[in-house]
Tab-separated table of C-alpha atoms and ligand atoms in Angstrom:
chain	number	residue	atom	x	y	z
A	36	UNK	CA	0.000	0.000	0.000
A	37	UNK	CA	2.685	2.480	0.793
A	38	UNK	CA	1.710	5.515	2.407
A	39	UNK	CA	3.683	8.123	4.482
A	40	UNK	CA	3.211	8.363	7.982
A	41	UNK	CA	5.137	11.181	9.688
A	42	UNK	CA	6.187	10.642	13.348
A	43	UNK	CA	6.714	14.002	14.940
A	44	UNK	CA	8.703	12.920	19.178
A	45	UNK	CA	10.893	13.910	21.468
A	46	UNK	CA	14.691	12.573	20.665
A	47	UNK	CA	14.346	9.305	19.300
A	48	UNK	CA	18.036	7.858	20.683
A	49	UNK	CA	16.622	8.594	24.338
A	50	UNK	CA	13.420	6.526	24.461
A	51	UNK	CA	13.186	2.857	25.919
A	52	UNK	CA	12.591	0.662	23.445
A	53	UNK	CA	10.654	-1.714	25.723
A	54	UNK	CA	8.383	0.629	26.713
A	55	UNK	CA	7.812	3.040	24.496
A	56	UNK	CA	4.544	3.295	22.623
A	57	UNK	CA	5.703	5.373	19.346
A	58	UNK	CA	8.476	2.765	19.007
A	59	UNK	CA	6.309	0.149	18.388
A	60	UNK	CA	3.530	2.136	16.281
A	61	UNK	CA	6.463	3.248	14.165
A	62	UNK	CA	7.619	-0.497	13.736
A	63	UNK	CA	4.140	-1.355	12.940
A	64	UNK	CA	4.069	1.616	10.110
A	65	UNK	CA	7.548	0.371	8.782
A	66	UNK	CA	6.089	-3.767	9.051
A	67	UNK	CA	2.843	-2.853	7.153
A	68	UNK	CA	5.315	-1.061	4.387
A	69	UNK	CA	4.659	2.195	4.885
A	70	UNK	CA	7.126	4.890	4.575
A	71	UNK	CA	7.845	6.147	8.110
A	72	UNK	CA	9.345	10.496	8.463
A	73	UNK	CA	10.614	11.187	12.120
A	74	UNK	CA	11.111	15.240	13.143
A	75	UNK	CA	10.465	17.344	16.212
A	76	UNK	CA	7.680	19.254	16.282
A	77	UNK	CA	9.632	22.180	16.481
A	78	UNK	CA	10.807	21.546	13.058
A	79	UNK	CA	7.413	22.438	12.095
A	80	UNK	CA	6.770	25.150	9.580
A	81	UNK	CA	3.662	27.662	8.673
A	82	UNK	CA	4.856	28.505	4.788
A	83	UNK	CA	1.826	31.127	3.831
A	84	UNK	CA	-0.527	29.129	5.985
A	85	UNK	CA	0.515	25.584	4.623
A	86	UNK	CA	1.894	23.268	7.402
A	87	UNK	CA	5.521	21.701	6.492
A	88	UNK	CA	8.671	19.642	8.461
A	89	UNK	CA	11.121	20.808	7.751
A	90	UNK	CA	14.350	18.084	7.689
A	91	UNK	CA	12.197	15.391	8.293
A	92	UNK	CA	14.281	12.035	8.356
A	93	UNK	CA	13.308	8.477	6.913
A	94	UNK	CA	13.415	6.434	9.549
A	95	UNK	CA	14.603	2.812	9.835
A	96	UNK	CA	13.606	0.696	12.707
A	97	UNK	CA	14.604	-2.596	14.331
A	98	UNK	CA	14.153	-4.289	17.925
A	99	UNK	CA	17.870	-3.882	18.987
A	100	UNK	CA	18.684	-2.318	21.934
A	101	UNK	CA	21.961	0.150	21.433
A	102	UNK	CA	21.128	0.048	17.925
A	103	UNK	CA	17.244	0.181	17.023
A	104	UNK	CA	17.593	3.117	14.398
A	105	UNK	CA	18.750	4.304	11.337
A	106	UNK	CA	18.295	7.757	9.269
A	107	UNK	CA	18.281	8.583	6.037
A	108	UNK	CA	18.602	12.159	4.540
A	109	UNK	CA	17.014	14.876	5.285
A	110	UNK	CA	14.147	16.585	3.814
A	111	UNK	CA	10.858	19.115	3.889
A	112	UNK	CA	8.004	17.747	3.534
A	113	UNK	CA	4.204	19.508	2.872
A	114	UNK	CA	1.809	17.520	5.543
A	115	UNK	CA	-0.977	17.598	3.645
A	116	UNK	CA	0.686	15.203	1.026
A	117	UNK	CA	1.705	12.566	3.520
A	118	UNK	CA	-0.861	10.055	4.511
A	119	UNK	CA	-0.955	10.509	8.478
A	120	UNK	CA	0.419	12.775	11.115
A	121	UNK	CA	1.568	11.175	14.226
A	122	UNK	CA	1.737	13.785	16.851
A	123	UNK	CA	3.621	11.974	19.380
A	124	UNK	CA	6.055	14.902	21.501
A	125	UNK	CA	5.472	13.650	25.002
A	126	UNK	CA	3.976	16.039	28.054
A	127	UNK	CA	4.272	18.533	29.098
A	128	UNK	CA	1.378	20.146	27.882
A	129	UNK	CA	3.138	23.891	28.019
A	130	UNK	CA	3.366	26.661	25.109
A	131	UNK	CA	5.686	24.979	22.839
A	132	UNK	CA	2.945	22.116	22.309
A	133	UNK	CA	-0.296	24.812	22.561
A	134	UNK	CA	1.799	26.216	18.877
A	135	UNK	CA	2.151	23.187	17.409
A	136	UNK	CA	-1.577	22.291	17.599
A	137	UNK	CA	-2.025	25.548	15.959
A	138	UNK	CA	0.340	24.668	13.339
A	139	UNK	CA	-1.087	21.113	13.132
A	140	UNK	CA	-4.677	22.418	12.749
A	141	UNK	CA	-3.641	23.935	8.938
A	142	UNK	CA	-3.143	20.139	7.479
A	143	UNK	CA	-6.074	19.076	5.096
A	144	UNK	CA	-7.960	16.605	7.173
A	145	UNK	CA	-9.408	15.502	3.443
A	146	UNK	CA	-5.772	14.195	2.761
A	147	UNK	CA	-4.270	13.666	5.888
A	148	UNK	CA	-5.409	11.389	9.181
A	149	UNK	CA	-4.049	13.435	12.103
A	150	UNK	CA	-3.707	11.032	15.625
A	151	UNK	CA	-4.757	12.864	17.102
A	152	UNK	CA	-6.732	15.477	16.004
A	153	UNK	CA	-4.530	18.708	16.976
A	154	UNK	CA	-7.419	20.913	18.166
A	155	UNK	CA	-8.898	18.129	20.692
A	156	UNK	CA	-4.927	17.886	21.991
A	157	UNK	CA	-5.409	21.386	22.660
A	158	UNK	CA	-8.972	21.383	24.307
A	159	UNK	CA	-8.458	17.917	26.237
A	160	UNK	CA	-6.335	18.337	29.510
A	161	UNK	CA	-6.233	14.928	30.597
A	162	UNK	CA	-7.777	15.626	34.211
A	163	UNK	CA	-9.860	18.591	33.077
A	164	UNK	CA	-11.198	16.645	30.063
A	165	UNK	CA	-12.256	13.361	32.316
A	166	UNK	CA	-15.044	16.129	34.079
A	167	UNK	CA	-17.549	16.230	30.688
A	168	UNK	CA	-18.120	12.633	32.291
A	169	UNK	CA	-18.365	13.865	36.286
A	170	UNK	CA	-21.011	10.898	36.518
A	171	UNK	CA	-17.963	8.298	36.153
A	172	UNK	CA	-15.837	10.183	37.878
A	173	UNK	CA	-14.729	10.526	42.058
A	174	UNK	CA	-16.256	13.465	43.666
A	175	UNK	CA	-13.651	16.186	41.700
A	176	UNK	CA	-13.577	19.868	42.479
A	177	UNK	CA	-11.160	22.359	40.270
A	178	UNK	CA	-9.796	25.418	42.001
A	179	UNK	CA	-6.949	27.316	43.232
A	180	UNK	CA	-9.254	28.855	46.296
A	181	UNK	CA	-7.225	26.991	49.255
A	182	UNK	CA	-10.471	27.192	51.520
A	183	UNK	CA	-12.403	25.759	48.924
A	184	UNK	CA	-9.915	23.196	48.841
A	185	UNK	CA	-9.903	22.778	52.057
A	186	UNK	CA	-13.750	22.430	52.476
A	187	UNK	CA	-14.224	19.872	49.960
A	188	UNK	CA	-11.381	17.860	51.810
A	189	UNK	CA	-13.503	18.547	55.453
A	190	UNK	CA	-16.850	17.219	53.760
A	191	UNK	CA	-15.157	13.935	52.238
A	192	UNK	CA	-12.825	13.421	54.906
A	193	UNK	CA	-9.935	12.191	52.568
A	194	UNK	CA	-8.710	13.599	49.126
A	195	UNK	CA	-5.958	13.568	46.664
A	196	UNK	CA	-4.487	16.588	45.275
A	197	UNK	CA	-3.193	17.131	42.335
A	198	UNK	CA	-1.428	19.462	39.707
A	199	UNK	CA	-3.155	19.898	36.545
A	200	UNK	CA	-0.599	19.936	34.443
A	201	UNK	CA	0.960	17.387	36.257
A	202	UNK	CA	2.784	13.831	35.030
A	203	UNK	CA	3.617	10.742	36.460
A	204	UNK	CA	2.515	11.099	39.827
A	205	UNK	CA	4.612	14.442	40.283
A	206	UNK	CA	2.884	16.506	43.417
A	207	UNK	CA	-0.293	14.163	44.133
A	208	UNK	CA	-0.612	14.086	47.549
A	209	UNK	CA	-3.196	12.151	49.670
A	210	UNK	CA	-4.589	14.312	52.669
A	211	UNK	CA	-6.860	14.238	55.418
A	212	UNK	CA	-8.996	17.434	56.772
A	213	UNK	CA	-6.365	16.802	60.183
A	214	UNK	CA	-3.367	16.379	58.555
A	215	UNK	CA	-1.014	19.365	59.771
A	216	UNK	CA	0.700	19.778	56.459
A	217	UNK	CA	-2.352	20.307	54.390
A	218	UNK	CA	-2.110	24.023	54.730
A	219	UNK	CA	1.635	23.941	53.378
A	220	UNK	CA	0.718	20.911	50.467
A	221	UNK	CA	-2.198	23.428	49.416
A	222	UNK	CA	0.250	26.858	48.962
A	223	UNK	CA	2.368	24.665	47.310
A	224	UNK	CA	0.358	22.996	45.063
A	225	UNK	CA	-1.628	25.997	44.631
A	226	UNK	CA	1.319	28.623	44.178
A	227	UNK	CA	-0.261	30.492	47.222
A	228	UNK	CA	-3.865	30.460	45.549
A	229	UNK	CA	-3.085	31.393	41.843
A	230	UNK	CA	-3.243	27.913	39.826
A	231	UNK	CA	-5.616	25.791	39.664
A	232	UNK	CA	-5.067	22.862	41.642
A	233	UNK	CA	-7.779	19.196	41.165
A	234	UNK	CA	-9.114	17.994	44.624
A	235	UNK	CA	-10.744	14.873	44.123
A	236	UNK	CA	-12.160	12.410	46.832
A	237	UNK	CA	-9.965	9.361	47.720
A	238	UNK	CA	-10.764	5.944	45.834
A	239	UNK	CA	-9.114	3.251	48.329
A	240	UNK	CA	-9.540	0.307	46.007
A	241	UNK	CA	-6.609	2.237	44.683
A	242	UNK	CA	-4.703	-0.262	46.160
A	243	UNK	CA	-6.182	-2.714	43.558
A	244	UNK	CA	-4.461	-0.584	40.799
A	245	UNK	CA	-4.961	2.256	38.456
A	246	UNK	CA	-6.198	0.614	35.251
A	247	UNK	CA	-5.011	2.325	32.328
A	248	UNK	CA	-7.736	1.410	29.385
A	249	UNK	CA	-6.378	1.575	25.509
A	250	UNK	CA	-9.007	3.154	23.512
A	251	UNK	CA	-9.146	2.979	19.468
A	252	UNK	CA	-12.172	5.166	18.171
A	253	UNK	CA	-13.215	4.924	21.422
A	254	UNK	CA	-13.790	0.949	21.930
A	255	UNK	CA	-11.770	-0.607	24.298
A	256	UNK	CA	-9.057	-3.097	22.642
A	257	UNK	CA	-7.313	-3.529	25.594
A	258	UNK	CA	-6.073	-2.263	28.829
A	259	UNK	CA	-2.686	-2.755	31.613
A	260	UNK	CA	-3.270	-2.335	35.919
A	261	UNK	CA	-0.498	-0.439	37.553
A	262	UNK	CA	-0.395	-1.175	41.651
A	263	UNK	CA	1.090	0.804	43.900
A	264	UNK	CA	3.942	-0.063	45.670
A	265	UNK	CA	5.647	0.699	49.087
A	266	UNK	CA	2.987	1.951	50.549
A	267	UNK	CA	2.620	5.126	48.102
A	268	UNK	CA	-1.029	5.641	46.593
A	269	UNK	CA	0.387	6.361	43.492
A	270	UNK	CA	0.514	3.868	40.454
A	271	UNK	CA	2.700	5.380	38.516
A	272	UNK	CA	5.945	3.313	36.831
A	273	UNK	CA	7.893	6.376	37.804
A	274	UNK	CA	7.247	6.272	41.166
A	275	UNK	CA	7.409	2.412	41.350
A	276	UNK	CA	4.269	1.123	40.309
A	277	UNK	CA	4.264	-2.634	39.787
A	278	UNK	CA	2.326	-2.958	35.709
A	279	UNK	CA	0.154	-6.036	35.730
A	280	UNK	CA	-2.399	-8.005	32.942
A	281	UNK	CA	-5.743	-6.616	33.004
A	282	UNK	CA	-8.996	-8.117	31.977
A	283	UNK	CA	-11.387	-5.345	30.409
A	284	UNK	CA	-14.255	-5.395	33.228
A	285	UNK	CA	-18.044	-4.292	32.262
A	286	UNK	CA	-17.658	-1.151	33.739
A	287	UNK	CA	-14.684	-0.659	31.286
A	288	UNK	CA	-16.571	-0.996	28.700
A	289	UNK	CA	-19.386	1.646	30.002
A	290	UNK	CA	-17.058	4.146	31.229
A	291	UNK	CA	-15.845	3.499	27.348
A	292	UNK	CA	-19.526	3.322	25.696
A	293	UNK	CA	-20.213	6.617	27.628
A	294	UNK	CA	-16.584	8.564	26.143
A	295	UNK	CA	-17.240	7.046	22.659
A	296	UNK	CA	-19.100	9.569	20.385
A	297	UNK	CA	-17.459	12.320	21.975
A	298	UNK	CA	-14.109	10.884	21.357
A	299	UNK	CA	-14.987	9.938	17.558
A	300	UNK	CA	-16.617	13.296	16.786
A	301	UNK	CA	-13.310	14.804	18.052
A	302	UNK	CA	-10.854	12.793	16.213
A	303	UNK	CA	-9.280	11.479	19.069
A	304	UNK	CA	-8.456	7.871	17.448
A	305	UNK	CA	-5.957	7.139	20.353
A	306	UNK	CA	-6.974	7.755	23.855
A	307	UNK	CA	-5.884	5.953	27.238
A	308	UNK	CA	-8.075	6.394	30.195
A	309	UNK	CA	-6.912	5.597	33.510
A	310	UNK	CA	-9.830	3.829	35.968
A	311	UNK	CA	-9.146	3.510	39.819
A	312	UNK	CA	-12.000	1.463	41.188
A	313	UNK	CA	-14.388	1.945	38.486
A	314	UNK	CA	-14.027	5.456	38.143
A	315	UNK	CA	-12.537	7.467	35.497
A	316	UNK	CA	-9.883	10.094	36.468
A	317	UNK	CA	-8.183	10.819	33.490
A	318	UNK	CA	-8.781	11.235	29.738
A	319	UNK	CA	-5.006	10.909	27.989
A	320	UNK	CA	-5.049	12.482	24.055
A	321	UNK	CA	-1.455	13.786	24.068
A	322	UNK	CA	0.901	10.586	23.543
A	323	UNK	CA	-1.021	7.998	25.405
A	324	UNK	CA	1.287	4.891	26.393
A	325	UNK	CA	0.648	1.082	27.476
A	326	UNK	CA	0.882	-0.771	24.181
A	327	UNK	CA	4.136	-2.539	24.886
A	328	UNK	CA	2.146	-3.883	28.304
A	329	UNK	CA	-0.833	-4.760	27.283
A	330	UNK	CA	0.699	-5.934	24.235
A	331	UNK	CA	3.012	-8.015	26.584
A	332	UNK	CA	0.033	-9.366	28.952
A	333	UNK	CA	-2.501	-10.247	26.006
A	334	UNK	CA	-0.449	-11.602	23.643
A	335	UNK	CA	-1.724	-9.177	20.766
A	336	UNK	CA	0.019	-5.965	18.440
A	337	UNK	CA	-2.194	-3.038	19.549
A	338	UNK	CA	0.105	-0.993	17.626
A	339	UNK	CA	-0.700	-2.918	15.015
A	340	UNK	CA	-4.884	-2.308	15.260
A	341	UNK	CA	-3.986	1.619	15.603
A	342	UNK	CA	-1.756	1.501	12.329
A	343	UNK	CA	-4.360	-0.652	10.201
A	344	UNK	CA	-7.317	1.750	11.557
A	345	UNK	CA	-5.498	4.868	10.108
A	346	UNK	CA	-4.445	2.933	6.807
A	347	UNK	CA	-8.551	2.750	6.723
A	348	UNK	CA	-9.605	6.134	7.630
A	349	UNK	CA	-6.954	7.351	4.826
A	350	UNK	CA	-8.462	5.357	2.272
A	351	UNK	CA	-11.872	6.211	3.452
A	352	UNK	CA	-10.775	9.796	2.392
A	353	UNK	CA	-10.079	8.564	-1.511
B	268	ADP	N1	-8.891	9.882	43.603
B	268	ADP	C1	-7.869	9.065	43.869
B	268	ADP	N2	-7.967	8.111	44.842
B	268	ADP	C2	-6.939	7.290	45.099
B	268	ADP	N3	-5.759	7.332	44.472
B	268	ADP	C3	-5.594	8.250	43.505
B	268	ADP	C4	-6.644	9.151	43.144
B	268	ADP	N4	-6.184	9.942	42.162
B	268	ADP	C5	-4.930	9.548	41.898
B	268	ADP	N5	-4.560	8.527	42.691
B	268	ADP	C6	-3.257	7.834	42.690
B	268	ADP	O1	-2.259	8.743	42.288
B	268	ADP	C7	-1.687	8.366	41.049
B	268	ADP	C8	-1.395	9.578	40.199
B	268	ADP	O2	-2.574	10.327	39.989
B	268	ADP	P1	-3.065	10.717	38.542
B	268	ADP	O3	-4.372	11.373	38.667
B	268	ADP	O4	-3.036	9.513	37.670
B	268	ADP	O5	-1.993	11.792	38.081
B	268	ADP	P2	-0.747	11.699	37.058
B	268	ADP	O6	-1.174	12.493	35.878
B	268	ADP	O7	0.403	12.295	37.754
B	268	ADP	O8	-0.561	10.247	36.703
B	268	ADP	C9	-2.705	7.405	40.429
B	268	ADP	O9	-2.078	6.476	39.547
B	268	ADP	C10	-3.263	6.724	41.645
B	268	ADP	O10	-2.403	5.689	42.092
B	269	MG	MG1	-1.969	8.938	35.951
């Protein structure tokens, strides 16, 4: 078939190669004979209001560690004559990544499949985004009023704070209306009352894991637990979260069910949510991760669904 799928990342000589997610969706590209470009987004380029790379590099991949890469020569490339955009630049979500979107919103969606669709990247913070379903969610309250904070803390008796801008467990904190550092977590968190902090009621089954759920046009293909470990609430690998297989339960597939228009009519073709106890508490659009787990646990090539699902939606555009 042939098509060109551009990969725009962070450095591609510093990811893990047994973890990462664009790795393995760029192998798939490359498997299924597709011509695979790899840039930074800040190689990006507005010529006249048409969206280019500039020095975009063919990319050769194998699964060798020390040596899983080749490049070929550079060159600029128009994005609305390759077949897919890959945005894949990992969070922060910060002003750098709000212009890229911007740049990223000028391809021809006739031509080109864009995972994911730059303007939803821009409106979906994955904790703010997770509260157009407040039904599936914890108790959650946004704010950077500390007494507010603190009130909604008093009335559920335990909460977890959290940044909202926040990654890999940095800064969430679980407190209690007693607990004599909440004052000082709360001007921390809160910068003294001027950002916007989420306060969201404690989910003890916690302890059973944060499910992260794989979502491709919304339906569930698969999904990883992380568990806590060492007595930390948080789940994250980062902080030393054990990854473990994962069956998708019912409620998966409601929480799922419930996201799904929303999700299609938004072009966001490659989500993760992350479920602690049944409830949703975040909605991740930016460079989702997991495939290489569940992949791992379930014995299948989600990379490999994602990649065919784009070959179709570029066809579908003749
Ligand atoms: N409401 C909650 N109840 C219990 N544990 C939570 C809650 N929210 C977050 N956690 C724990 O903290 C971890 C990090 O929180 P999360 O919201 O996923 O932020 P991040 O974006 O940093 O991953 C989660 O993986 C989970 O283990
Ligand atoms: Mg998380």
């Amino acid at each position: 078939m042939g098509m060109t799928f551009v990969f725009l990342m962070d450095p591609i000589a510093s990811i893990d190669i047994d973890g990462d997610s664009t790795f393995v969706l760029m192998l798939a590209a490359q498997d299924r004979g597709h011509r695979v470009l790899y840039a930074h987004p800040r190689q990006l380029e507005l010529r006249a209001g048409d969206p280019w790379v500039v020095g975009a590099r063919p990319i050769t991949l194998r699964r060798k560690q020390g040596d899983f890469f080749e490049l070929g020569s550079a060159a600029d490339v128009r994005l609305s004559e390759t077949d897919a955009v890959f945005m894949r630049k990992d969070p922060p979500f910060d002003i750098e990544f709000l212009m890229y979107t911007y740049i990223l919103d000028r391809v021809d969606r006739a031509r080109t499949v864009l995972v994911n669709d730059p303007q939803a990247l821009r409106d979906y913070n994955e904790k703010l985004a997770a509260l157009f379903w407040p039904q599936l969610m914890p108790p959650t309250l946004i704010t950077a009023d500390r007494a507010q904070a603190r009130a909604f803390i008093a009335s559920h008796g335990k909460a977890v704070i959290k940044p909202l801008n926040g990654a890999g467990g940095a800064g969430v904190m679980l407190m209690t209306p007693e607990d004599r550092n909440l004052g000082s977590a709360l001007d921390i968190l809160t910068n003294e009352g001027r950002q916007l902090i989420e306060v969201q009621g404690f989910v003890a089954a916690v302890d059973a894991g944060d499910k992260r759920v794989i979502l491709l046009d919304g339906e569930p293909v698969g999904a990883v637990n992380r568990v806590p470990t060492g007595g930390d609430i948080r789940a994250n690998m980062h902080v030393g979260g054990r990854a473990e297989r994962a069956e998708l339960s019912d409620r998966d597939r409601e929480i799922a069910a419930a996201l799904k228009p929303e999700l299609v009519r938004r072009g966001l073709i490659f989500v993760g949510i992350d479920v602690i106890g049944g409830f949703l508490t975040e909605v991740n659009v930016t460079s989702p991760t997991g495939l290489q787990e569940v992949d791992r646990f379930d014995g299948v090539s989600l990379e490999n669904q994602i990649v065919e699902r784009v070959e179709e939606k570029r066809v579908a555009l003749g």
